[in-house]
Short mmCIF file of C-alpha atoms in Angstrom, two decimals:
data_model
loop_
_atom_site.label_atom_id
_atom_site.label_comp_id
_atom_site.label_asym_id
_atom_site.label_seq_id
_atom_site.Cartn_x
_atom_site.Cartn_y
_atom_site.Cartn_z
CA MET T 1 -126.48 -27.76 -17.06
CA THR T 2 -125.48 -26.87 -13.37
CA GLU T 3 -127.88 -24.87 -11.26
CA ALA T 4 -125.63 -22.13 -10.33
CA LYS T 5 -126.92 -19.96 -6.55
CA GLY T 6 -123.80 -17.80 -6.95
CA PRO T 7 -120.48 -17.82 -7.50
CA ASP T 8 -118.90 -20.03 -5.11
CA SER T 9 -121.72 -23.04 -6.14
CA SER T 10 -120.52 -22.67 -9.67
CA ARG T 11 -116.79 -22.89 -8.69
CA ARG T 12 -117.93 -25.68 -6.73
CA SER T 13 -119.55 -27.19 -9.83
CA GLU T 14 -117.30 -26.74 -12.49
CA ARG T 15 -115.01 -28.10 -10.23
CA SER T 16 -116.63 -31.72 -9.89
CA ARG T 17 -117.67 -31.14 -13.59
CA ARG T 18 -114.34 -30.78 -14.68
CA ALA T 19 -113.30 -33.50 -11.91
CA ILE T 20 -115.60 -36.22 -13.84
CA HIS T 21 -114.29 -35.62 -16.67
CA ASP T 22 -111.10 -36.13 -15.66
CA ALA T 23 -112.21 -39.09 -14.07
CA ALA T 24 -114.45 -40.78 -16.84
CA LEU T 25 -111.23 -40.13 -19.81
CA ALA T 26 -108.58 -42.12 -16.83
CA LEU T 27 -110.38 -44.83 -16.63
CA VAL T 28 -111.35 -45.06 -19.83
CA GLY T 29 -108.47 -44.81 -20.93
CA GLU T 30 -107.63 -47.68 -18.61
CA ILE T 31 -110.10 -50.17 -18.55
CA GLY T 32 -112.19 -50.19 -21.17
CA TYR T 33 -115.47 -48.30 -22.03
CA ALA T 34 -117.66 -52.16 -20.98
CA ARG T 35 -116.32 -52.14 -17.34
CA THR T 36 -116.59 -47.68 -16.44
CA THR T 37 -119.63 -47.57 -15.29
CA ILE T 38 -121.53 -44.54 -13.15
CA GLU T 39 -120.19 -46.16 -9.45
CA GLY T 40 -115.94 -45.66 -10.93
CA ILE T 41 -116.06 -42.39 -12.13
CA ALA T 42 -118.37 -41.07 -9.07
CA SER T 43 -115.18 -42.51 -6.65
CA ARG T 44 -112.45 -41.45 -8.66
CA ALA T 45 -113.74 -38.09 -8.83
CA GLY T 46 -114.83 -38.18 -5.02
CA VAL T 47 -118.23 -37.57 -5.80
CA GLY T 48 -121.29 -39.27 -5.29
CA LYS T 49 -122.63 -40.37 -7.97
CA GLN T 50 -126.42 -39.23 -7.68
CA THR T 51 -124.29 -35.28 -8.17
CA ILE T 52 -123.83 -37.55 -12.05
CA TYR T 53 -127.09 -39.19 -12.51
CA ARG T 54 -128.10 -35.19 -11.77
CA TRP T 55 -125.79 -34.39 -14.52
CA TRP T 56 -126.45 -36.70 -17.66
CA PRO T 57 -128.46 -40.08 -18.59
CA SER T 58 -125.38 -42.26 -19.43
CA LYS T 59 -122.43 -43.49 -18.90
CA ALA T 60 -121.72 -42.55 -23.10
CA ALA T 61 -123.12 -39.03 -22.02
CA VAL T 62 -120.33 -37.93 -19.18
CA LEU T 63 -117.66 -39.56 -21.65
CA LEU T 64 -119.16 -38.07 -24.58
CA GLU T 65 -118.68 -34.16 -22.72
CA ALA T 66 -115.46 -34.85 -21.33
CA PHE T 67 -113.98 -35.94 -24.77
CA LEU T 68 -115.33 -32.78 -26.13
CA ASP T 69 -114.17 -29.98 -23.55
CA LEU T 70 -110.02 -31.64 -23.83
CA ALA T 71 -110.15 -31.30 -27.94
CA GLU T 72 -111.98 -27.53 -26.55
CA GLN T 73 -108.88 -26.93 -24.11
CA ALA T 74 -106.31 -28.37 -26.55
CA SER T 75 -108.63 -25.33 -29.18
CA ASP T 76 -107.51 -23.04 -26.79
CA ALA T 77 -104.26 -23.27 -25.79
CA ALA T 78 -104.02 -23.73 -29.52
CA GLY T 79 -104.73 -19.55 -29.40
CA PRO T 80 -107.92 -18.19 -32.23
CA GLY T 81 -108.42 -19.76 -35.38
CA ASP T 82 -108.62 -22.95 -34.60
CA TYR T 83 -111.99 -23.73 -34.85
CA GLU T 84 -111.66 -23.57 -39.00
CA ILE T 85 -109.50 -24.45 -41.30
CA PRO T 86 -107.00 -21.56 -43.28
CA ASP T 87 -107.31 -20.50 -45.69
CA THR T 88 -104.08 -19.02 -47.80
CA GLY T 89 -105.67 -19.64 -51.60
CA ASP T 90 -103.14 -22.62 -51.28
CA LEU T 91 -105.27 -26.04 -50.53
CA GLU T 92 -103.19 -28.17 -50.67
CA ALA T 93 -100.51 -26.30 -48.71
CA ASP T 94 -104.60 -25.64 -45.87
CA LEU T 95 -105.34 -29.53 -45.55
CA ARG T 96 -101.95 -30.27 -45.49
CA LEU T 97 -101.16 -28.25 -41.88
CA VAL T 98 -104.33 -29.23 -41.12
CA LEU T 99 -104.65 -33.67 -42.12
CA ARG T 100 -100.46 -33.83 -40.08
CA SER T 101 -102.27 -31.34 -36.94
CA THR T 102 -105.24 -34.51 -37.44
CA VAL T 103 -102.34 -37.26 -37.05
CA ASP T 104 -100.52 -35.16 -34.39
CA GLU T 105 -103.87 -35.42 -32.12
CA MET T 106 -104.28 -39.24 -33.71
CA ASN T 107 -100.46 -40.26 -32.07
CA THR T 108 -101.03 -38.87 -28.37
CA PRO T 109 -101.83 -40.73 -25.56
CA VAL T 110 -104.44 -38.87 -23.82
CA TYR T 111 -106.32 -38.46 -27.01
CA ASP T 112 -105.56 -41.88 -28.19
CA ALA T 113 -107.24 -44.17 -25.31
CA PRO T 114 -110.57 -43.29 -24.71
CA ALA T 115 -111.02 -40.88 -28.62
CA ARG T 116 -111.02 -45.38 -28.68
CA ALA T 117 -113.53 -46.90 -26.75
CA LEU T 118 -115.31 -43.97 -27.95
CA ALA T 119 -115.07 -44.88 -31.30
CA ALA T 120 -115.03 -49.15 -30.37
CA GLU T 121 -118.45 -48.29 -28.45
CA GLY T 122 -119.98 -45.85 -31.95
CA VAL T 123 -119.30 -49.00 -33.84
CA VAL T 124 -121.43 -51.73 -32.33
CA ASP T 125 -123.80 -48.90 -30.47
CA ALA T 126 -125.88 -47.32 -32.88
CA ALA T 127 -127.03 -44.94 -30.34
CA VAL T 128 -123.71 -44.16 -28.87
CA GLY T 129 -122.25 -43.28 -32.24
CA ALA T 130 -124.65 -41.09 -33.99
CA GLN T 131 -124.50 -39.45 -31.18
CA PHE T 132 -119.83 -39.34 -31.26
CA VAL T 133 -120.91 -37.71 -34.73
CA GLU T 134 -123.58 -35.74 -34.10
CA LYS T 135 -121.54 -33.89 -31.52
CA LEU T 136 -118.21 -34.36 -32.54
CA LEU T 137 -117.27 -35.85 -35.51
CA GLU T 138 -120.35 -33.45 -37.78
CA PRO T 139 -118.79 -30.12 -37.09
CA GLN T 140 -115.11 -30.81 -36.94
CA LEU T 141 -116.34 -32.47 -40.86
CA GLN T 142 -118.30 -29.52 -42.13
CA LEU T 143 -114.78 -27.45 -41.60
CA TYR T 144 -113.95 -29.25 -44.37
CA VAL T 145 -116.51 -28.10 -46.45
CA THR T 146 -116.02 -24.26 -46.02
CA ARG T 147 -112.86 -24.90 -47.51
CA LEU T 148 -113.35 -26.83 -49.61
CA ARG T 149 -115.62 -24.82 -51.47
CA ALA T 150 -113.75 -21.89 -50.98
CA ALA T 151 -111.80 -23.90 -53.41
CA GLN T 152 -113.99 -24.79 -55.49
CA GLN T 153 -115.17 -20.84 -55.58
CA ALA T 154 -111.80 -19.54 -56.68
CA GLY T 155 -111.73 -22.88 -58.99
CA GLN T 156 -109.45 -24.75 -57.24
CA VAL T 157 -111.59 -27.65 -57.34
CA ARG T 158 -113.97 -29.08 -60.79
CA PRO T 159 -117.50 -27.72 -60.28
CA GLY T 160 -119.70 -31.02 -60.17
CA VAL T 161 -117.66 -31.91 -57.10
CA ASP T 162 -119.89 -33.28 -53.19
CA PRO T 163 -118.18 -31.26 -50.70
CA ARG T 164 -119.96 -33.49 -48.38
CA ILE T 165 -118.15 -36.73 -50.23
CA ALA T 166 -114.55 -34.91 -51.54
CA LEU T 167 -113.78 -33.89 -47.47
CA GLU T 168 -114.18 -38.67 -46.33
CA LEU T 169 -110.62 -38.24 -49.30
CA PHE T 170 -109.09 -36.62 -46.57
CA VAL T 171 -109.96 -37.83 -42.75
CA GLY T 172 -111.50 -41.93 -44.55
CA PRO T 173 -107.55 -43.65 -45.20
CA LEU T 174 -106.72 -41.28 -41.80
CA ALA T 175 -109.96 -42.81 -39.26
CA HIS T 176 -109.19 -46.33 -41.35
CA ARG T 177 -105.05 -46.25 -40.11
CA TRP T 178 -105.77 -45.13 -36.84
CA LEU T 179 -108.88 -47.18 -36.29
CA LEU T 180 -107.50 -50.56 -37.68
CA ARG T 181 -103.94 -50.00 -36.81
CA THR T 182 -102.89 -50.61 -39.98
CA LEU T 183 -99.52 -48.90 -40.97
CA PRO T 184 -97.62 -45.57 -38.73
CA LEU T 185 -99.84 -42.48 -38.93
CA THR T 186 -97.32 -39.86 -40.18
CA HIS T 187 -96.51 -36.39 -41.73
CA GLU T 188 -95.91 -37.98 -45.03
CA TYR T 189 -98.19 -40.43 -45.19
CA ALA T 190 -100.82 -36.46 -44.34
CA ASP T 191 -99.04 -35.22 -47.47
CA LEU T 192 -99.30 -37.33 -49.76
CA VAL T 193 -102.73 -38.18 -49.28
CA VAL T 194 -103.49 -34.67 -49.82
CA ASP T 195 -101.81 -34.67 -53.00
CA TYR T 196 -102.93 -37.99 -54.64
CA ALA T 197 -106.72 -36.60 -53.92
CA VAL T 198 -106.22 -33.33 -54.98
CA ASN T 199 -104.15 -33.79 -57.66
CA GLY T 200 -106.19 -37.77 -58.91
CA LEU T 201 -104.26 -41.29 -59.61
CA ALA T 202 -104.02 -40.70 -62.80
CA PRO T 203 -101.01 -38.79 -64.51
CA ARG T 204 -102.54 -34.93 -65.74
CA GLY T 205 -102.13 -33.49 -68.89
CA MET F 1 -106.37 -77.90 -37.05
CA THR F 2 -108.75 -81.41 -35.86
CA GLU F 3 -106.43 -84.34 -35.81
CA ALA F 4 -108.72 -86.92 -38.71
CA LYS F 5 -108.72 -90.47 -37.32
CA GLY F 6 -110.84 -90.99 -40.59
CA PRO F 7 -113.76 -90.05 -43.14
CA ASP F 8 -116.09 -90.21 -39.67
CA SER F 9 -113.54 -88.57 -37.31
CA SER F 10 -113.64 -85.57 -39.71
CA ARG F 11 -116.87 -85.25 -41.00
CA ARG F 12 -117.26 -85.02 -37.19
CA SER F 13 -114.66 -82.57 -36.54
CA GLU F 14 -115.68 -80.56 -39.52
CA ARG F 15 -119.29 -81.12 -38.58
CA SER F 16 -118.22 -79.05 -34.46
CA ARG F 17 -116.12 -76.98 -36.11
CA ARG F 18 -118.77 -74.64 -38.29
CA ALA F 19 -120.96 -75.27 -35.58
CA ILE F 20 -118.87 -73.31 -33.63
CA HIS F 21 -118.00 -70.92 -36.21
CA ASP F 22 -121.63 -70.61 -35.97
CA ALA F 23 -122.07 -69.57 -32.23
CA ALA F 24 -119.61 -67.41 -32.18
CA LEU F 25 -120.98 -64.84 -34.40
CA ALA F 26 -124.48 -66.04 -33.50
CA LEU F 27 -123.81 -64.52 -30.44
CA VAL F 28 -121.65 -61.66 -30.77
CA GLY F 29 -123.87 -60.44 -33.46
CA GLU F 30 -126.80 -60.81 -30.72
CA ILE F 31 -125.06 -59.84 -27.49
CA GLY F 32 -121.88 -58.54 -27.93
CA TYR F 33 -117.73 -59.20 -27.59
CA ALA F 34 -117.43 -58.29 -24.47
CA ARG F 35 -119.68 -61.14 -23.60
CA THR F 36 -119.17 -62.95 -25.27
CA THR F 37 -117.76 -65.78 -23.79
CA ILE F 38 -116.60 -69.48 -24.94
CA GLU F 39 -118.81 -71.02 -22.52
CA GLY F 40 -121.37 -69.50 -23.79
CA ILE F 41 -119.78 -70.27 -27.46
CA ALA F 42 -119.55 -73.88 -26.38
CA SER F 43 -122.63 -74.45 -25.58
CA ARG F 44 -124.99 -72.80 -27.71
CA ALA F 45 -122.79 -75.61 -29.85
CA GLY F 46 -124.22 -78.46 -28.36
CA VAL F 47 -120.28 -79.26 -27.96
CA GLY F 48 -117.55 -79.34 -24.52
CA LYS F 49 -115.61 -76.51 -24.35
CA GLN F 50 -112.21 -78.59 -24.35
CA THR F 51 -112.96 -79.11 -27.72
CA ILE F 52 -112.54 -75.26 -28.12
CA TYR F 53 -110.30 -74.69 -26.18
CA ARG F 54 -108.23 -77.38 -27.54
CA TRP F 55 -108.68 -75.92 -31.41
CA TRP F 56 -108.42 -71.85 -30.55
CA PRO F 57 -105.98 -70.07 -28.07
CA SER F 58 -108.22 -67.65 -27.93
CA LYS F 59 -112.84 -66.04 -27.93
CA ALA F 60 -110.72 -63.33 -30.47
CA ALA F 61 -109.37 -66.65 -32.21
CA VAL F 62 -111.91 -68.41 -32.58
CA LEU F 63 -114.92 -65.16 -33.68
CA LEU F 64 -111.82 -64.10 -36.24
CA GLU F 65 -111.56 -67.46 -38.03
CA ALA F 66 -115.53 -67.68 -37.07
CA PHE F 67 -115.53 -64.48 -40.05
CA LEU F 68 -112.66 -66.13 -42.25
CA ASP F 69 -114.71 -69.20 -42.92
CA LEU F 70 -118.08 -67.13 -43.67
CA ALA F 71 -115.82 -64.88 -45.70
CA GLU F 72 -115.14 -67.82 -47.54
CA GLN F 73 -118.74 -68.60 -47.96
CA ALA F 74 -119.74 -65.68 -50.15
CA SER F 75 -117.32 -66.22 -52.32
CA ASP F 76 -117.31 -70.14 -53.33
CA ALA F 77 -120.72 -68.92 -53.08
CA ALA F 78 -120.50 -66.18 -56.08
CA GLY F 79 -118.18 -68.43 -57.63
CA PRO F 80 -114.08 -68.56 -58.47
CA GLY F 81 -111.78 -65.61 -59.39
CA ASP F 82 -114.21 -63.39 -56.71
CA TYR F 83 -110.10 -63.58 -55.09
CA GLU F 84 -108.78 -60.70 -57.00
CA ILE F 85 -109.59 -57.30 -58.73
CA PRO F 86 -110.57 -57.86 -62.87
CA ASP F 87 -108.90 -55.96 -64.85
CA THR F 88 -110.81 -55.08 -68.01
CA GLY F 89 -108.36 -52.19 -68.69
CA ASP F 90 -110.73 -49.77 -67.52
CA LEU F 91 -109.20 -49.33 -63.91
CA GLU F 92 -112.16 -47.20 -62.87
CA ALA F 93 -114.97 -49.49 -63.83
CA ASP F 94 -113.30 -51.95 -61.77
CA LEU F 95 -112.87 -49.75 -59.38
CA ARG F 96 -117.25 -48.98 -59.12
CA LEU F 97 -117.91 -52.82 -59.32
CA VAL F 98 -115.65 -53.47 -56.44
CA LEU F 99 -116.20 -50.81 -54.17
CA ARG F 100 -120.23 -51.55 -54.65
CA SER F 101 -119.66 -55.53 -53.33
CA THR F 102 -117.80 -54.14 -51.01
CA VAL F 103 -120.85 -51.81 -49.73
CA ASP F 104 -123.64 -54.18 -50.42
CA GLU F 105 -121.19 -56.73 -47.64
CA MET F 106 -121.06 -53.65 -46.01
CA ASN F 107 -125.22 -53.39 -45.89
CA THR F 108 -125.68 -57.17 -45.21
CA PRO F 109 -127.34 -58.16 -41.44
CA VAL F 110 -125.51 -61.08 -41.23
CA TYR F 111 -121.70 -59.46 -41.99
CA ASP F 112 -122.62 -55.95 -40.08
CA ALA F 113 -123.20 -57.01 -36.35
CA PRO F 114 -120.05 -59.95 -36.00
CA ALA F 115 -118.26 -57.60 -38.78
CA ARG F 116 -118.78 -54.50 -35.99
CA ALA F 117 -117.71 -57.08 -33.09
CA LEU F 118 -114.42 -57.50 -34.16
CA ALA F 119 -113.71 -53.76 -35.79
CA ALA F 120 -114.82 -52.55 -32.36
CA GLU F 121 -112.57 -54.74 -30.26
CA GLY F 122 -109.46 -54.12 -32.49
CA VAL F 123 -110.11 -50.45 -32.10
CA VAL F 124 -109.41 -50.36 -28.65
CA ASP F 125 -107.21 -53.99 -28.54
CA ALA F 126 -104.37 -54.11 -29.76
CA ALA F 127 -103.30 -57.45 -30.89
CA VAL F 128 -106.82 -58.38 -31.96
CA GLY F 129 -106.74 -55.60 -33.56
CA ALA F 130 -103.41 -56.66 -35.20
CA GLN F 131 -104.16 -60.24 -36.01
CA PHE F 132 -107.59 -59.14 -37.77
CA VAL F 133 -105.29 -56.55 -39.50
CA GLU F 134 -103.02 -59.37 -41.03
CA LYS F 135 -105.46 -62.54 -41.68
CA LEU F 136 -108.75 -60.67 -42.82
CA LEU F 137 -107.86 -56.96 -43.49
CA GLU F 138 -104.34 -57.11 -44.98
CA PRO F 139 -105.26 -59.49 -47.67
CA GLN F 140 -107.97 -57.35 -49.26
CA LEU F 141 -105.74 -54.85 -49.17
CA GLN F 142 -103.26 -55.95 -51.60
CA LEU F 143 -105.63 -57.29 -54.24
CA TYR F 144 -105.86 -53.53 -54.73
CA VAL F 145 -102.27 -53.03 -54.82
CA THR F 146 -101.87 -55.51 -57.93
CA ARG F 147 -105.03 -53.94 -59.51
CA LEU F 148 -103.32 -50.79 -59.20
CA ARG F 149 -99.80 -51.87 -60.01
CA ALA F 150 -101.71 -52.79 -63.01
CA ALA F 151 -102.95 -49.27 -63.86
CA GLN F 152 -99.70 -46.89 -63.03
CA GLN F 153 -97.91 -50.18 -65.98
CA ALA F 154 -100.65 -49.28 -68.06
CA GLY F 155 -100.22 -45.86 -67.96
CA GLN F 156 -103.17 -44.75 -65.77
CA VAL F 157 -101.59 -44.45 -62.87
CA ARG F 158 -98.96 -41.19 -61.99
CA PRO F 159 -95.68 -43.39 -61.94
CA GLY F 160 -94.67 -41.53 -58.52
CA VAL F 161 -98.18 -43.59 -56.69
CA ASP F 162 -97.48 -45.98 -53.98
CA PRO F 163 -99.92 -47.94 -54.58
CA ARG F 164 -100.35 -49.39 -51.39
CA ILE F 165 -101.60 -45.64 -49.45
CA ALA F 166 -102.93 -45.14 -52.83
CA LEU F 167 -105.88 -47.62 -52.31
CA GLU F 168 -106.69 -46.26 -48.49
CA LEU F 169 -108.72 -43.70 -51.33
CA PHE F 170 -110.91 -46.31 -52.21
CA VAL F 171 -111.46 -47.90 -48.72
CA GLY F 172 -110.92 -45.19 -46.44
CA PRO F 173 -114.25 -43.93 -47.00
CA LEU F 174 -115.86 -46.80 -47.93
CA ALA F 175 -115.26 -47.69 -43.48
CA HIS F 176 -115.27 -44.60 -42.40
CA ARG F 177 -119.11 -44.62 -43.44
CA TRP F 178 -119.38 -48.07 -42.53
CA LEU F 179 -117.30 -47.71 -39.24
CA LEU F 180 -118.46 -44.63 -37.58
CA ARG F 181 -122.03 -43.92 -39.22
CA THR F 182 -122.04 -41.17 -40.50
CA LEU F 183 -123.82 -41.16 -44.05
CA PRO F 184 -125.55 -44.32 -46.49
CA LEU F 185 -123.10 -46.31 -47.57
CA THR F 186 -124.77 -46.21 -51.68
CA HIS F 187 -123.39 -47.61 -54.95
CA GLU F 188 -124.02 -43.63 -55.79
CA TYR F 189 -121.66 -43.16 -52.81
CA ALA F 190 -119.09 -46.02 -53.77
CA ASP F 191 -119.10 -44.42 -57.66
CA LEU F 192 -118.64 -40.77 -55.92
CA VAL F 193 -115.37 -42.10 -54.51
CA VAL F 194 -114.07 -44.09 -57.63
CA ASP F 195 -114.17 -41.45 -59.48
CA TYR F 196 -113.06 -38.37 -56.92
CA ALA F 197 -110.04 -40.57 -55.84
CA VAL F 198 -109.19 -41.84 -59.83
CA ASN F 199 -109.54 -37.83 -61.77
CA GLY F 200 -108.50 -35.63 -58.42
CA LEU F 201 -110.85 -33.07 -57.24
CA ALA F 202 -108.48 -30.01 -58.64
CA PRO F 203 -110.06 -29.28 -62.82
CA ARG F 204 -108.06 -30.90 -65.61
CA GLY F 205 -106.23 -30.41 -68.27
#
């Protein structure tokens, strides 16, 4: 995306890009998506607005990339192996781990405001929503597909179950609580969602 | 809410209230929540804006009541008994019925735009979100609590399961697809969500 002409120019571009991301996330968190403008982001980042228009087609694109960048930094900080759901052979334990970590992320203020702004915009604007799903959400959901398919091969998930649908029993309830703020998002809640979805509500045996 | 002075005055008030509701829902659907104003609603409804300020404390309150009114009309049209989930003794069949009907409602254009506008505003504004949950969402969720508790007493749901959490395995996935527009909302999808949640993902027996 940057037209690098040498190490110095690359570094400068990278610094500007990071400053623009930070400004976009901060502004959206403070004043909301609707009142955040390209001009406002440029001014806060200390760059000309043409710099932003050269690199990104829209406000939504800036914010989406800023959010991807934030998620990547958090993932790098958490160390390698964060891009897949662990497979210890114990499906419930592995899902509890990932759902607890999702709960922690949803409860982190630095994510909360920009993630809400982006999700809310996607709720009303189908084009923004499609970008959000394609770039940010669906790649995360595919990690569940991989893990559930492995569990299916190991005989821990019923043969007929579609992993792409089954994963929604885990992410749907968490997103519902987070987006609509019905009740608190806790580790205990994450554990119960895993138990209910894997073992079912009906009595066994 | 109206200060009725007699039959004529009541009818006039009721007509105005309905006109204001219709104007609010139409405007929000057309131009979004942020750009909808009390003045705009008043002008479209053909009433003075003081009429609106006299009856409602905020734009969010007008829209929420308009939406409740819309839901009530649809419910009246559907006939009596719509305020509870049927109990035929077959939990899966009863849940399939209510989830299919939720899918149909989510796919109805007259609901879609105002419901999205209201939900999106609740995602970013905690006060609006709390009203949305208290007035609109939680009463619907309590219908699931009642039905799941009856199923529990009939031995069709595990004794330890908390119905208020278990219901999120049904409504969470549907809301996730609707709000984030990941994949189409169909009756087949609703049926699979019921099957997976009631019977669990793990093999039985």
